PDB file of C-alpha atoms in Angstrom:
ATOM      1  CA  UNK S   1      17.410 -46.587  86.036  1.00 57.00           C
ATOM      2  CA  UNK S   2      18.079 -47.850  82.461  1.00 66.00           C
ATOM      3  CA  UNK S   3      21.655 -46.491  81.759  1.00 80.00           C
ATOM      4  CA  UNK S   4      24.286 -49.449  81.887  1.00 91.00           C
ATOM      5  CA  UNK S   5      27.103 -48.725  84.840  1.00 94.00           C
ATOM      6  CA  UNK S   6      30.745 -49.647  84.706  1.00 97.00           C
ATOM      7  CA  UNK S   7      33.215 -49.951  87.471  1.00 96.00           C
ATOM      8  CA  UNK S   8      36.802 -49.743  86.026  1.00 97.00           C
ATOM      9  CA  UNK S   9      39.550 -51.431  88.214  1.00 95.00           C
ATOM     10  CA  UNK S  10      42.679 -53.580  88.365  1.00 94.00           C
ATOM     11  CA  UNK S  11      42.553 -57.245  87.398  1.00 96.00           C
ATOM     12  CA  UNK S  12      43.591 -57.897  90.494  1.00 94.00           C
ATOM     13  CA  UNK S  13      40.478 -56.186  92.385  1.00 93.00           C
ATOM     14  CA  UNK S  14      38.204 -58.474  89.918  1.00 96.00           C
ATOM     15  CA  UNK S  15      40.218 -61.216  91.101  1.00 97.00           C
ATOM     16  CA  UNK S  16      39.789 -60.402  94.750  1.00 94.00           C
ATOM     17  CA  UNK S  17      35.903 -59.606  94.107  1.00 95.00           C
ATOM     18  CA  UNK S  18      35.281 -63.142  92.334  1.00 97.00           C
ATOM     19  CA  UNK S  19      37.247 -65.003  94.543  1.00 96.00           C
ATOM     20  CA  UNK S  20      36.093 -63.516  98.212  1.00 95.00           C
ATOM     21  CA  UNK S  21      32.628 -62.917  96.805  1.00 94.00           C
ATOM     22  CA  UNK S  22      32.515 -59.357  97.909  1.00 94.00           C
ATOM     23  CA  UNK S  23      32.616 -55.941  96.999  1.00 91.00           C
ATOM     24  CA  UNK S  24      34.598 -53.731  98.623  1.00 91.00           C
ATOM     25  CA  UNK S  25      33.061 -50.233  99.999  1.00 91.00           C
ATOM     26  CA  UNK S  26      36.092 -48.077 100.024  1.00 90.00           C
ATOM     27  CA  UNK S  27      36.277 -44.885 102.341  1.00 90.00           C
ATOM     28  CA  UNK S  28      35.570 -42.189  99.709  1.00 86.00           C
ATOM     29  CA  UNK S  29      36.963 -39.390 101.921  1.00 80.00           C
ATOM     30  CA  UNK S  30      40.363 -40.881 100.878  1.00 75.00           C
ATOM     31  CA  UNK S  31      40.007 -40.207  97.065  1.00 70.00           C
ATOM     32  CA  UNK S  32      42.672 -39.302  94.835  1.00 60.00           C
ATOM     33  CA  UNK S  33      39.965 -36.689  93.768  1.00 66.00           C
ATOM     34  CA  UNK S  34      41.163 -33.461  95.954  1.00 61.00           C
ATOM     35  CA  UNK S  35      37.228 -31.968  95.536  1.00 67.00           C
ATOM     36  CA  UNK S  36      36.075 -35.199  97.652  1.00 72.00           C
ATOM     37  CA  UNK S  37      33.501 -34.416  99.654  1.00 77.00           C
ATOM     38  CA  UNK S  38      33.682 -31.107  99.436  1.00 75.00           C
ATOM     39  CA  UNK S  39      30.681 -29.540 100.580  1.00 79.00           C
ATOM     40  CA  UNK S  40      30.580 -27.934 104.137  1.00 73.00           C
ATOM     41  CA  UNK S  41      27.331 -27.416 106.405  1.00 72.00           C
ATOM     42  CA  UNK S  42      27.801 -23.360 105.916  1.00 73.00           C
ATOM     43  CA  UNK S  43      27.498 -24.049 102.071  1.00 80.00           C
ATOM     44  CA  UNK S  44      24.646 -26.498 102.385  1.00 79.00           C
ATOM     45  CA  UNK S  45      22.872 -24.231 104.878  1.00 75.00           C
ATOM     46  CA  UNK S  46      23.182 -21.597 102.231  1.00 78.00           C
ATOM     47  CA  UNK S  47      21.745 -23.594  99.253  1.00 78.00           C
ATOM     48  CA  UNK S  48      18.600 -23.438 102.084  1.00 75.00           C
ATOM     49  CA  UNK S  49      18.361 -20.091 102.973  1.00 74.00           C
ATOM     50  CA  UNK S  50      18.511 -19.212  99.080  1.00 76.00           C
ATOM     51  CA  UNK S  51      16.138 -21.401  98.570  1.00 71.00           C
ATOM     52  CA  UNK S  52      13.860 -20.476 101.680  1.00 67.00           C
ATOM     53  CA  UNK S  53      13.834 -24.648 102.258  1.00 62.00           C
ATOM     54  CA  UNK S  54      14.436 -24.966 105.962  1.00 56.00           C
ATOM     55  CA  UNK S  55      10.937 -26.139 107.157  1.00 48.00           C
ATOM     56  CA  UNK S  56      12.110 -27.791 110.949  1.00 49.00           C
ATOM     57  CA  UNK S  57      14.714 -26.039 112.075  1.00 49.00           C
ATOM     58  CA  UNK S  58      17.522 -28.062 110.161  1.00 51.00           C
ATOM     59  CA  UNK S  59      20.140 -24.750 109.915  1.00 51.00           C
ATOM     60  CA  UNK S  60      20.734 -24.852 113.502  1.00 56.00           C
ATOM     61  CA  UNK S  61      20.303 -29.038 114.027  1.00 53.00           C
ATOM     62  CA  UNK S  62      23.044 -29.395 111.611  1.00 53.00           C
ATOM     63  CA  UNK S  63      25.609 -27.588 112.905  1.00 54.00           C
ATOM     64  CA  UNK S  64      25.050 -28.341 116.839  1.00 56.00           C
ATOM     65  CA  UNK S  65      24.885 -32.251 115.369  1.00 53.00           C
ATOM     66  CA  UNK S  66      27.196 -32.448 111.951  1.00 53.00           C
ATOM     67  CA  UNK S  67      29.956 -34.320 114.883  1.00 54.00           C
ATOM     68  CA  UNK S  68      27.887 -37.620 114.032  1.00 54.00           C
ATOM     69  CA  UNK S  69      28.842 -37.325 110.345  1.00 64.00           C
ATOM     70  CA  UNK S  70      31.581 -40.090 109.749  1.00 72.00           C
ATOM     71  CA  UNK S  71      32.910 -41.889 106.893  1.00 82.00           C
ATOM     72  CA  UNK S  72      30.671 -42.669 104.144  1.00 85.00           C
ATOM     73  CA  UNK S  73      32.130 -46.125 102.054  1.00 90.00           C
ATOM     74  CA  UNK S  74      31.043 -46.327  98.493  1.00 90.00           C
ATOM     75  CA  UNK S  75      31.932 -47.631  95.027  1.00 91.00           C
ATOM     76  CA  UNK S  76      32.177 -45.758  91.360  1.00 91.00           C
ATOM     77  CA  UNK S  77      30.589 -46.409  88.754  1.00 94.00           C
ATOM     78  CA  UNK S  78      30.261 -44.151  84.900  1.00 96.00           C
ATOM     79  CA  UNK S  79      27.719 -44.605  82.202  1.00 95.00           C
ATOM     80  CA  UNK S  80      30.791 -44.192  80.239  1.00 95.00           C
ATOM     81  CA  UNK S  81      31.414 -47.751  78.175  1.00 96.00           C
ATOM     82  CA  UNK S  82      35.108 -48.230  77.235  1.00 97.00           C
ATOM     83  CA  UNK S  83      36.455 -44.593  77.128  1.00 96.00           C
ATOM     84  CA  UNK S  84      39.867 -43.985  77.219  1.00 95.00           C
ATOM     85  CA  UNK S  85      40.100 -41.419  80.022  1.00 94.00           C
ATOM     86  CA  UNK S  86      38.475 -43.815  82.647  1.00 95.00           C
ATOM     87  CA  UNK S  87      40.932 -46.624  81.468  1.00 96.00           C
ATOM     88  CA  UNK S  88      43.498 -44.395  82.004  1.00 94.00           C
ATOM     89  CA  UNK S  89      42.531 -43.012  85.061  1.00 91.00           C
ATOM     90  CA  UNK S  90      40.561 -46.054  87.071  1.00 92.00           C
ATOM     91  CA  UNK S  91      41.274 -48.981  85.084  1.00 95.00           C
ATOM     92  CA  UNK S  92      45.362 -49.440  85.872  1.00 94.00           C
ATOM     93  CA  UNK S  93      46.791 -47.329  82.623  1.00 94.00           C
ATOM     94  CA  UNK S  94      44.442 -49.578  79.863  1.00 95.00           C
ATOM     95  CA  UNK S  95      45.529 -52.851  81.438  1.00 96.00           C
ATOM     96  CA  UNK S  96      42.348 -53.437  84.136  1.00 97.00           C
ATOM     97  CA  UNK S  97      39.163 -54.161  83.144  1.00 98.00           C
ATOM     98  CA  UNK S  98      35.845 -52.469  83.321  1.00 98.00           C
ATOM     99  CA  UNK S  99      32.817 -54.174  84.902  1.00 98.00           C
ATOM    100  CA  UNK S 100      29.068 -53.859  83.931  1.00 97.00           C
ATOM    101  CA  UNK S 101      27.804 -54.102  87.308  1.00 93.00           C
ATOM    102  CA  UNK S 102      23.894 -54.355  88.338  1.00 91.00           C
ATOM    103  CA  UNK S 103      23.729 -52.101  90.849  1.00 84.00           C
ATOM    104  CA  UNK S 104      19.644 -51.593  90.683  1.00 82.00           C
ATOM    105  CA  UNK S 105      19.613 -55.723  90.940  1.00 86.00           C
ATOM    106  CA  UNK S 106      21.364 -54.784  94.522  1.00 85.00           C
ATOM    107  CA  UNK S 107      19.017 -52.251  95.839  1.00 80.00           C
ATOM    108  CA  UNK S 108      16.147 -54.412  94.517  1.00 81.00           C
ATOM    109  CA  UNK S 109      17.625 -57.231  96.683  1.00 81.00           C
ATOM    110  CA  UNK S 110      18.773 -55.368  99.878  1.00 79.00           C
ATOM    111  CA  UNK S 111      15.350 -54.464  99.869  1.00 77.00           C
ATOM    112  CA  UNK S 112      13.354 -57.274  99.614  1.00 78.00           C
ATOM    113  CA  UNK S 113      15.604 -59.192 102.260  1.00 75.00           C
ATOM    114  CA  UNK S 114      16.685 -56.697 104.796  1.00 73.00           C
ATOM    115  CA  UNK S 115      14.112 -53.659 104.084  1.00 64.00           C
ATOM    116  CA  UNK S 116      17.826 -52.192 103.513  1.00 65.00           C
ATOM    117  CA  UNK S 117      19.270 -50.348 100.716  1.00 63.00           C
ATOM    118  CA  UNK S 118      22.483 -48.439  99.694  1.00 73.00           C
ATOM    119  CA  UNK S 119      21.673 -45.752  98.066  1.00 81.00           C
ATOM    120  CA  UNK S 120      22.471 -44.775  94.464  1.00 84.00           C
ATOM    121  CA  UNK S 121      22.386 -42.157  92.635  1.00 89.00           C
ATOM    122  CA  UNK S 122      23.991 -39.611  90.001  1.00 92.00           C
ATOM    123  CA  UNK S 123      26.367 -37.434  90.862  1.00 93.00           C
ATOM    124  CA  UNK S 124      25.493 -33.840  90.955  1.00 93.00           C
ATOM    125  CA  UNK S 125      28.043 -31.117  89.112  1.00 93.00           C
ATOM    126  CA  UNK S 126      26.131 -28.044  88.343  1.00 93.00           C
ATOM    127  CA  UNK S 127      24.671 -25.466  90.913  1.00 90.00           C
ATOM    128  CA  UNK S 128      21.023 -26.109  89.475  1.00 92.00           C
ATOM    129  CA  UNK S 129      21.382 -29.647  89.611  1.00 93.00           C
ATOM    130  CA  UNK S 130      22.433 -29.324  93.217  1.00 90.00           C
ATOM    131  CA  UNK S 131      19.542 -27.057  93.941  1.00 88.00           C
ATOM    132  CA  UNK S 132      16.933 -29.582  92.406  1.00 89.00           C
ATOM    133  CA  UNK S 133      18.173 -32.152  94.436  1.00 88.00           C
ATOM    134  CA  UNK S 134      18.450 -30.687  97.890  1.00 83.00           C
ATOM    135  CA  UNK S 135      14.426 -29.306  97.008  1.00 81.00           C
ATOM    136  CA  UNK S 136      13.388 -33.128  96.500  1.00 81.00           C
ATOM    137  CA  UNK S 137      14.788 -33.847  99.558  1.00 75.00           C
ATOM    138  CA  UNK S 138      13.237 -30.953 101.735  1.00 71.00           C
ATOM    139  CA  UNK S 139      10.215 -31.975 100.433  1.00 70.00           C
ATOM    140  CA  UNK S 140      10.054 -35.459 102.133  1.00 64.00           C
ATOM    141  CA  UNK S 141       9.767 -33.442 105.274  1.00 58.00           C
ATOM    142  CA  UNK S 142       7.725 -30.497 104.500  1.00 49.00           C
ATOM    143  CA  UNK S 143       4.683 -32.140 106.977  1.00 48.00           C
ATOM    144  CA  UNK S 144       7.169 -32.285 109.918  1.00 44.00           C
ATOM    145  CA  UNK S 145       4.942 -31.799 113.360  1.00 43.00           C
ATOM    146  CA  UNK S 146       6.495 -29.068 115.133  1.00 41.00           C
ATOM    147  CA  UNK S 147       4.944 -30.156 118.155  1.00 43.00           C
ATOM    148  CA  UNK S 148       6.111 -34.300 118.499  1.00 44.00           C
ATOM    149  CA  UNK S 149       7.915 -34.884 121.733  1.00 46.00           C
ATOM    150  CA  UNK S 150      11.436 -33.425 121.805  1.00 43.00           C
ATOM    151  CA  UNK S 151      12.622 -37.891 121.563  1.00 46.00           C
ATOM    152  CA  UNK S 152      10.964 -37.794 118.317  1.00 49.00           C
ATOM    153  CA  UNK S 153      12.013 -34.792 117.006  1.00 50.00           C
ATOM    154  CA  UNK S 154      15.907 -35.860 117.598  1.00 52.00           C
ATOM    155  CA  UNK S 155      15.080 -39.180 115.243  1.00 54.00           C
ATOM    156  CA  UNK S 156      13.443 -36.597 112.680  1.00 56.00           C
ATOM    157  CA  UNK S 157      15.954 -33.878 112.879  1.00 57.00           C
ATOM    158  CA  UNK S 158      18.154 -36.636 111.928  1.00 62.00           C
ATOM    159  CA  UNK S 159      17.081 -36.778 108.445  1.00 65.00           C
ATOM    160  CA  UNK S 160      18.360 -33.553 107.708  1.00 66.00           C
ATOM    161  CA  UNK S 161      21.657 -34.880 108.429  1.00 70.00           C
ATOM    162  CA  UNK S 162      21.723 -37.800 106.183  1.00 72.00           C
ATOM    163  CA  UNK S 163      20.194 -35.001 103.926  1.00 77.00           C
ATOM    164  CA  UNK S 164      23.114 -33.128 103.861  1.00 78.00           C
ATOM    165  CA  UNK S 165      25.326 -36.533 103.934  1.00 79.00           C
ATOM    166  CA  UNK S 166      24.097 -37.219 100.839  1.00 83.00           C
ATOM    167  CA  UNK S 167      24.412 -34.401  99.276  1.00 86.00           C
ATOM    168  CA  UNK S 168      28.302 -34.523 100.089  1.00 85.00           C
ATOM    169  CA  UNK S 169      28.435 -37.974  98.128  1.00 87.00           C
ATOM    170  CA  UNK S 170      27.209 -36.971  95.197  1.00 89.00           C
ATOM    171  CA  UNK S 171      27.801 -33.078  95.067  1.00 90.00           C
ATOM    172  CA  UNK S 172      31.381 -32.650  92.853  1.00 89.00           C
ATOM    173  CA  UNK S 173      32.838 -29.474  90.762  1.00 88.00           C
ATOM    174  CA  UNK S 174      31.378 -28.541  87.072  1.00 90.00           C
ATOM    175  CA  UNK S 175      34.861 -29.714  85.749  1.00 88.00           C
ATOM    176  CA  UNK S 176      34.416 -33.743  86.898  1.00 89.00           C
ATOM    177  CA  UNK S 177      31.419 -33.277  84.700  1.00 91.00           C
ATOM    178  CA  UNK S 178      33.093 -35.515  81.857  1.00 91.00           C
ATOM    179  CA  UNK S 179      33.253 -38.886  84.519  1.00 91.00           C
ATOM    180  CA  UNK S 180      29.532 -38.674  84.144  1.00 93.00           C
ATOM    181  CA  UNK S 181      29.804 -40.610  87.484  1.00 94.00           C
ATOM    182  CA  UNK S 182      26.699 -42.423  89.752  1.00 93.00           C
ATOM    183  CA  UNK S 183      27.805 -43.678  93.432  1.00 90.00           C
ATOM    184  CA  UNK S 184      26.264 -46.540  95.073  1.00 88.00           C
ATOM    185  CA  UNK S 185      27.348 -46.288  98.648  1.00 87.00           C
ATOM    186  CA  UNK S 186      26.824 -46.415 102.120  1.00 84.00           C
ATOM    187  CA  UNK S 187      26.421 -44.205 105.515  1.00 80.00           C
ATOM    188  CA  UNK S 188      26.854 -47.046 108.468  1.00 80.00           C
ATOM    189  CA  UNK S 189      26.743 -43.624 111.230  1.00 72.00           C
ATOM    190  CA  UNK S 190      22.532 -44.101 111.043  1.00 66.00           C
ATOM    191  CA  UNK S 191      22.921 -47.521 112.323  1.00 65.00           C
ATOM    192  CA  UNK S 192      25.410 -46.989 114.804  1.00 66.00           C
ATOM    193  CA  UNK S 193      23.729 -43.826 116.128  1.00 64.00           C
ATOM    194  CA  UNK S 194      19.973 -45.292 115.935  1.00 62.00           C
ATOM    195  CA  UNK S 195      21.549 -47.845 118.177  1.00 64.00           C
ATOM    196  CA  UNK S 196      23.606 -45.218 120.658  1.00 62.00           C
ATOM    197  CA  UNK S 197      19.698 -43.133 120.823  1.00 59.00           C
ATOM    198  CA  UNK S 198      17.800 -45.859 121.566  1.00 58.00           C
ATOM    199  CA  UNK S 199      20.517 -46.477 124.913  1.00 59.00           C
ATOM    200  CA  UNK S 200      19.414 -42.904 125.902  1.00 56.00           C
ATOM    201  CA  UNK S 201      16.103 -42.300 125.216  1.00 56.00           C
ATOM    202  CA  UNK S 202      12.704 -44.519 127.180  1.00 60.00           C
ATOM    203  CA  UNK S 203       9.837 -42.754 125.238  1.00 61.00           C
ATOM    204  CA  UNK S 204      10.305 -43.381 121.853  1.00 64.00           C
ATOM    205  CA  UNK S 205       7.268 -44.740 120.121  1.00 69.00           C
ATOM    206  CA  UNK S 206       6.975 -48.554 119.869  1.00 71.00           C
ATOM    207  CA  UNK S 207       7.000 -48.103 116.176  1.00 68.00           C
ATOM    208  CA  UNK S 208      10.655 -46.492 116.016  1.00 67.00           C
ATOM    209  CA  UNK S 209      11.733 -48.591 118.686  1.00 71.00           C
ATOM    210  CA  UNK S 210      10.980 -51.631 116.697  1.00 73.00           C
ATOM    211  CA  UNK S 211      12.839 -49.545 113.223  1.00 70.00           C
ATOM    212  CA  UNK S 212      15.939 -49.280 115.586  1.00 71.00           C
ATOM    213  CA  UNK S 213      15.989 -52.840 116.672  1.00 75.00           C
ATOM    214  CA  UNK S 214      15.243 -53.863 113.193  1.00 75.00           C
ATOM    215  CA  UNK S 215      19.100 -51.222 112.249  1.00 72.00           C
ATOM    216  CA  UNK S 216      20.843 -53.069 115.221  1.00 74.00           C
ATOM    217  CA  UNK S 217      19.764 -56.449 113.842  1.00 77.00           C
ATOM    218  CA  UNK S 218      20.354 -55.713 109.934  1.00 79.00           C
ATOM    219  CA  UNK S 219      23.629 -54.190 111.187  1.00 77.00           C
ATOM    220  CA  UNK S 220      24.794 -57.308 112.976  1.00 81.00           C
ATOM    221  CA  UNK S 221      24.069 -59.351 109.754  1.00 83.00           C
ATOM    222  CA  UNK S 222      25.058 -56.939 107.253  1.00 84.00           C
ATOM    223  CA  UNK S 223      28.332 -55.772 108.883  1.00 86.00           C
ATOM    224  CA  UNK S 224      28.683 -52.779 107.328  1.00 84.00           C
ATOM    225  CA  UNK S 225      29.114 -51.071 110.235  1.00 82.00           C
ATOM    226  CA  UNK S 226      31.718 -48.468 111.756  1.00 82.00           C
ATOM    227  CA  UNK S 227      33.249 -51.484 113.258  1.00 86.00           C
ATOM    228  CA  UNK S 228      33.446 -53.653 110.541  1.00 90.00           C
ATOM    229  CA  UNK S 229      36.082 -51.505 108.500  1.00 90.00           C
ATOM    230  CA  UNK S 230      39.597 -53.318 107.699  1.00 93.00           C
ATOM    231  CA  UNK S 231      42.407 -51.617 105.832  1.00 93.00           C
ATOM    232  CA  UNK S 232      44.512 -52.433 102.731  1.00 89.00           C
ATOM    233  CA  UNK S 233      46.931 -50.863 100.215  1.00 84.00           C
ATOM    234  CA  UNK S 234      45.015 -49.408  97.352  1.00 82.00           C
ATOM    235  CA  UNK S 235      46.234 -47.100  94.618  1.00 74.00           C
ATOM    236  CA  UNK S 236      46.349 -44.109  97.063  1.00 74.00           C
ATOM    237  CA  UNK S 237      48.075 -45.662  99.989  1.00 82.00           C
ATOM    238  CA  UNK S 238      46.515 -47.258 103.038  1.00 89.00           C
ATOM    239  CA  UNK S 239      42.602 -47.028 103.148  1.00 89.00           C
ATOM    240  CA  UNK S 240      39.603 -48.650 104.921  1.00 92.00           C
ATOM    241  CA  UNK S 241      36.773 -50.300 103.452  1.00 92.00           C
ATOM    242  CA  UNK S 242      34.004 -52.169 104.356  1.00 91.00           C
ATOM    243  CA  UNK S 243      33.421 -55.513 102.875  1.00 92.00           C
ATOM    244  CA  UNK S 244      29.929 -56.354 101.462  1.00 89.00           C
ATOM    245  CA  UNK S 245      29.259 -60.541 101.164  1.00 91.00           C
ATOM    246  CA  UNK S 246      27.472 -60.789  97.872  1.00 91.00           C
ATOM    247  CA  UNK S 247      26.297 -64.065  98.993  1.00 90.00           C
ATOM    248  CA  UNK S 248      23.954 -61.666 101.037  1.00 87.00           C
ATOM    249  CA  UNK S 249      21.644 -60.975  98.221  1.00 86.00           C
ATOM    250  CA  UNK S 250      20.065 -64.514  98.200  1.00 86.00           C
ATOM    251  CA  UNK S 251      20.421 -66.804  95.020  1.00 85.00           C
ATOM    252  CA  UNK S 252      20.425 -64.072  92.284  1.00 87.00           C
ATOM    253  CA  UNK S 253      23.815 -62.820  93.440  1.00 91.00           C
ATOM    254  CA  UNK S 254      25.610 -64.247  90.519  1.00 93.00           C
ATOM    255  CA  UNK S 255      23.392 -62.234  88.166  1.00 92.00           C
ATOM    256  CA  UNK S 256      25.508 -59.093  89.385  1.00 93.00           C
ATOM    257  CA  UNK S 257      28.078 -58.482  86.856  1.00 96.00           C
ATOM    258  CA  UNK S 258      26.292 -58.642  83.598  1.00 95.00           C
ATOM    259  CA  UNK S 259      29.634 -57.825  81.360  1.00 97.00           C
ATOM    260  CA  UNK S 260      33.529 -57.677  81.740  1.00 98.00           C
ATOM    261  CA  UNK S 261      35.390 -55.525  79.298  1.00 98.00           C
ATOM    262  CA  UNK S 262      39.310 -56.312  78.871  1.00 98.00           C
ATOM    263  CA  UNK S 263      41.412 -52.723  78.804  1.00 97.00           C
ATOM    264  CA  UNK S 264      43.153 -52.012  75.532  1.00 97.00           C
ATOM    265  CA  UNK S 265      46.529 -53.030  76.932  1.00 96.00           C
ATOM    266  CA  UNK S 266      44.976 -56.109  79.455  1.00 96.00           C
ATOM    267  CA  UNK S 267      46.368 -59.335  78.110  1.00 95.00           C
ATOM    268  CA  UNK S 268      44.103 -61.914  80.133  1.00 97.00           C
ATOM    269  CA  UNK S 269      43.374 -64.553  78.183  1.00 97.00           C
ATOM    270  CA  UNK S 270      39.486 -64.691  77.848  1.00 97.00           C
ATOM    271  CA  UNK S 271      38.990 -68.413  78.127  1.00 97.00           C
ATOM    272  CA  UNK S 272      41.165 -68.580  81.559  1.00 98.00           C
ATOM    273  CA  UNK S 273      38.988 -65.792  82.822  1.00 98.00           C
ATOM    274  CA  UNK S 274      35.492 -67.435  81.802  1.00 97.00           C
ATOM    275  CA  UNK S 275      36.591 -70.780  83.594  1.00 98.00           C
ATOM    276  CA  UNK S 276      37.502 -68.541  86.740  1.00 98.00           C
ATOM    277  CA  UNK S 277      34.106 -67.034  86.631  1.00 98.00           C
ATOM    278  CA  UNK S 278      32.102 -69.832  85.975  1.00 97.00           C
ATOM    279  CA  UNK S 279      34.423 -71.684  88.704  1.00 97.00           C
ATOM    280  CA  UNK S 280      32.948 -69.116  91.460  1.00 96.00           C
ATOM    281  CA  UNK S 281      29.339 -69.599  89.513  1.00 95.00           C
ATOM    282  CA  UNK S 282      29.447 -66.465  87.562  1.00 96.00           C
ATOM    283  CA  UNK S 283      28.747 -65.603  83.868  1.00 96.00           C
ATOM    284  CA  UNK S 284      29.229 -62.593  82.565  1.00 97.00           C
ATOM    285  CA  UNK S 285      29.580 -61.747  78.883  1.00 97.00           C
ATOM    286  CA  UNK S 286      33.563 -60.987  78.179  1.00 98.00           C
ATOM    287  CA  UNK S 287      34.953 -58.788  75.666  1.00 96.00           C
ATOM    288  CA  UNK S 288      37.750 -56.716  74.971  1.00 97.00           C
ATOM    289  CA  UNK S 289      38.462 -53.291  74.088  1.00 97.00           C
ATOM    290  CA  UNK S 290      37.575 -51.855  70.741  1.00 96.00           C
ATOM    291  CA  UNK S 291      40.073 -49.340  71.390  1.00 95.00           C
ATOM    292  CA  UNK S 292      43.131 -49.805  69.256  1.00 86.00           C
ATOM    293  CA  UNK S 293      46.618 -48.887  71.424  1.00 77.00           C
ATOM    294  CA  UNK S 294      49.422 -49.221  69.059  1.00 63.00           C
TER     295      UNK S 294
END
């Protein structure tokens, strides 16, 4: 992906994040954004039934198994580079600052060390958007062996879950439109169910048994799972989150956060906030705001 992403936040969250090394994963079904994930099975179902796209039985999987669908954690990002509206809205009234973050540099690196990845991607607002996406994902299954043993079908059936999971993340009304929004985030259910199957089942292949062991041990290391949430006060009351260690990514971690732009009314001084960046080995270009709030 070539387009540039910004977070916009409180000085105080790029504080925390330089400081703790970390980025925090917050629980987006506690949005301030009442359309949150919005989308139910029924409606999902129906995007497949329009679409005749239902090539393993998914319909009825989904809504005997849509119980294992917990929390997803995730951060915001916009392709949108100092614009008012997000300043006002995400980056505390003008006064935060908006981050350039890497988030490609992330996957790239989850990848190569843990065979692990968040995912991210754009967010979805019209219906024909929606309906190209949930096609690209039917098709990754459009081979599926109707007759694998009943233990493998339960690991396969699960990736119409996640399918519709997804979907919820990055599925959001025509009118958000204008936040021309991508999500980077994370479903840590997989791992914790992978791990709860493999307690159950004795004939799984040794090749997904190895894949679950593999979840249980990236899991452990990661700790980005259901039990690894903590709490705090954000801007919409008490939340969890999950806490990502950048320190994770290997040596190129610092390389993250490319650029930090100062709001229009943030009065850091830039020099203070270079030294504090290059005190935690991070250097990002800094700027301020070429908008002009008289």
């Amino acid at each position: 992906m070539k387009e540039e992403l910004y977070h916009y936040t409180s000085l105080q969250a790029l504080f925390s994040i330089i400081s703790t090394q970390t980025l925090w994963l917050s629980n987006l079904s506690n949005s301030n954004d009442p359309n949150e994930l919005y989308l139910s099975c029924e409606e999902y179902n129906q995007y497949l039934k329009n679409e005749m796209l239902d090539p393993y039985h998914g319909e009825s999987y989904i809504q005997k198994n849509n119980r294992i669908i917990g929390d997803i954690y995730g951060i915001s990002f916009t392709v949108s580079k100092d614009n008012l509206s997000q300043w006002e809205r995400y980056g505390d009234n003008r006064a935060g600052v908006a981050i350039n973050i890497d988030a490609n540099l992330i996957q790239k690196l989850l990848e190569q060390k843990y065979d692990f990845k968040f995912e991210l991607y754009r967010v979805r607002y019209t219906e024909q958007q929606k309906i190209n996406f949930i096609k690209d994902l039917v098709k990754k299954k459009k081979n599926y062996d109707y007759k694998c043993p009943i233990q493998e079908f339960v690991i396969d059936g699960l990736y119409y879950i996640f399918h519709y999971s997804t979907a919820r993340v990055i599925f959001k009304k025509p009118k958000f439109n204008i936040e021309k929004e991508y999500r980077l985030y994370h479903d840590p259910t997989y791992c914790d169910f992978m791990e709860e199957l493999l307690k159950d089942t004795k004939n799984l292949s040794d090749t997904k048994q190895r894949l679950i062991l593999r979840n249980k041990k990236i899991k452990e290391e990661l700790k980005l799972s259901n039990n690894d949430k903590q709490y705090s006060i954000m801007r919409n009351g008490i939340n969890s989150y999950l806490s990502f260690n950048l320190k994770l990514l290997g040596d190129d971690y610092t390389k993250i956060f490319k650029e930090i732009i100062l709001g229009p009314k943030c009065t850091q001084n830039e020099k203070e906030l270079k030294n504090f960046l290059n005190s935690y080995g991070f250097d990002p270009i800094i700027k301020k705001s070429e908008i002009d709030i008289r």
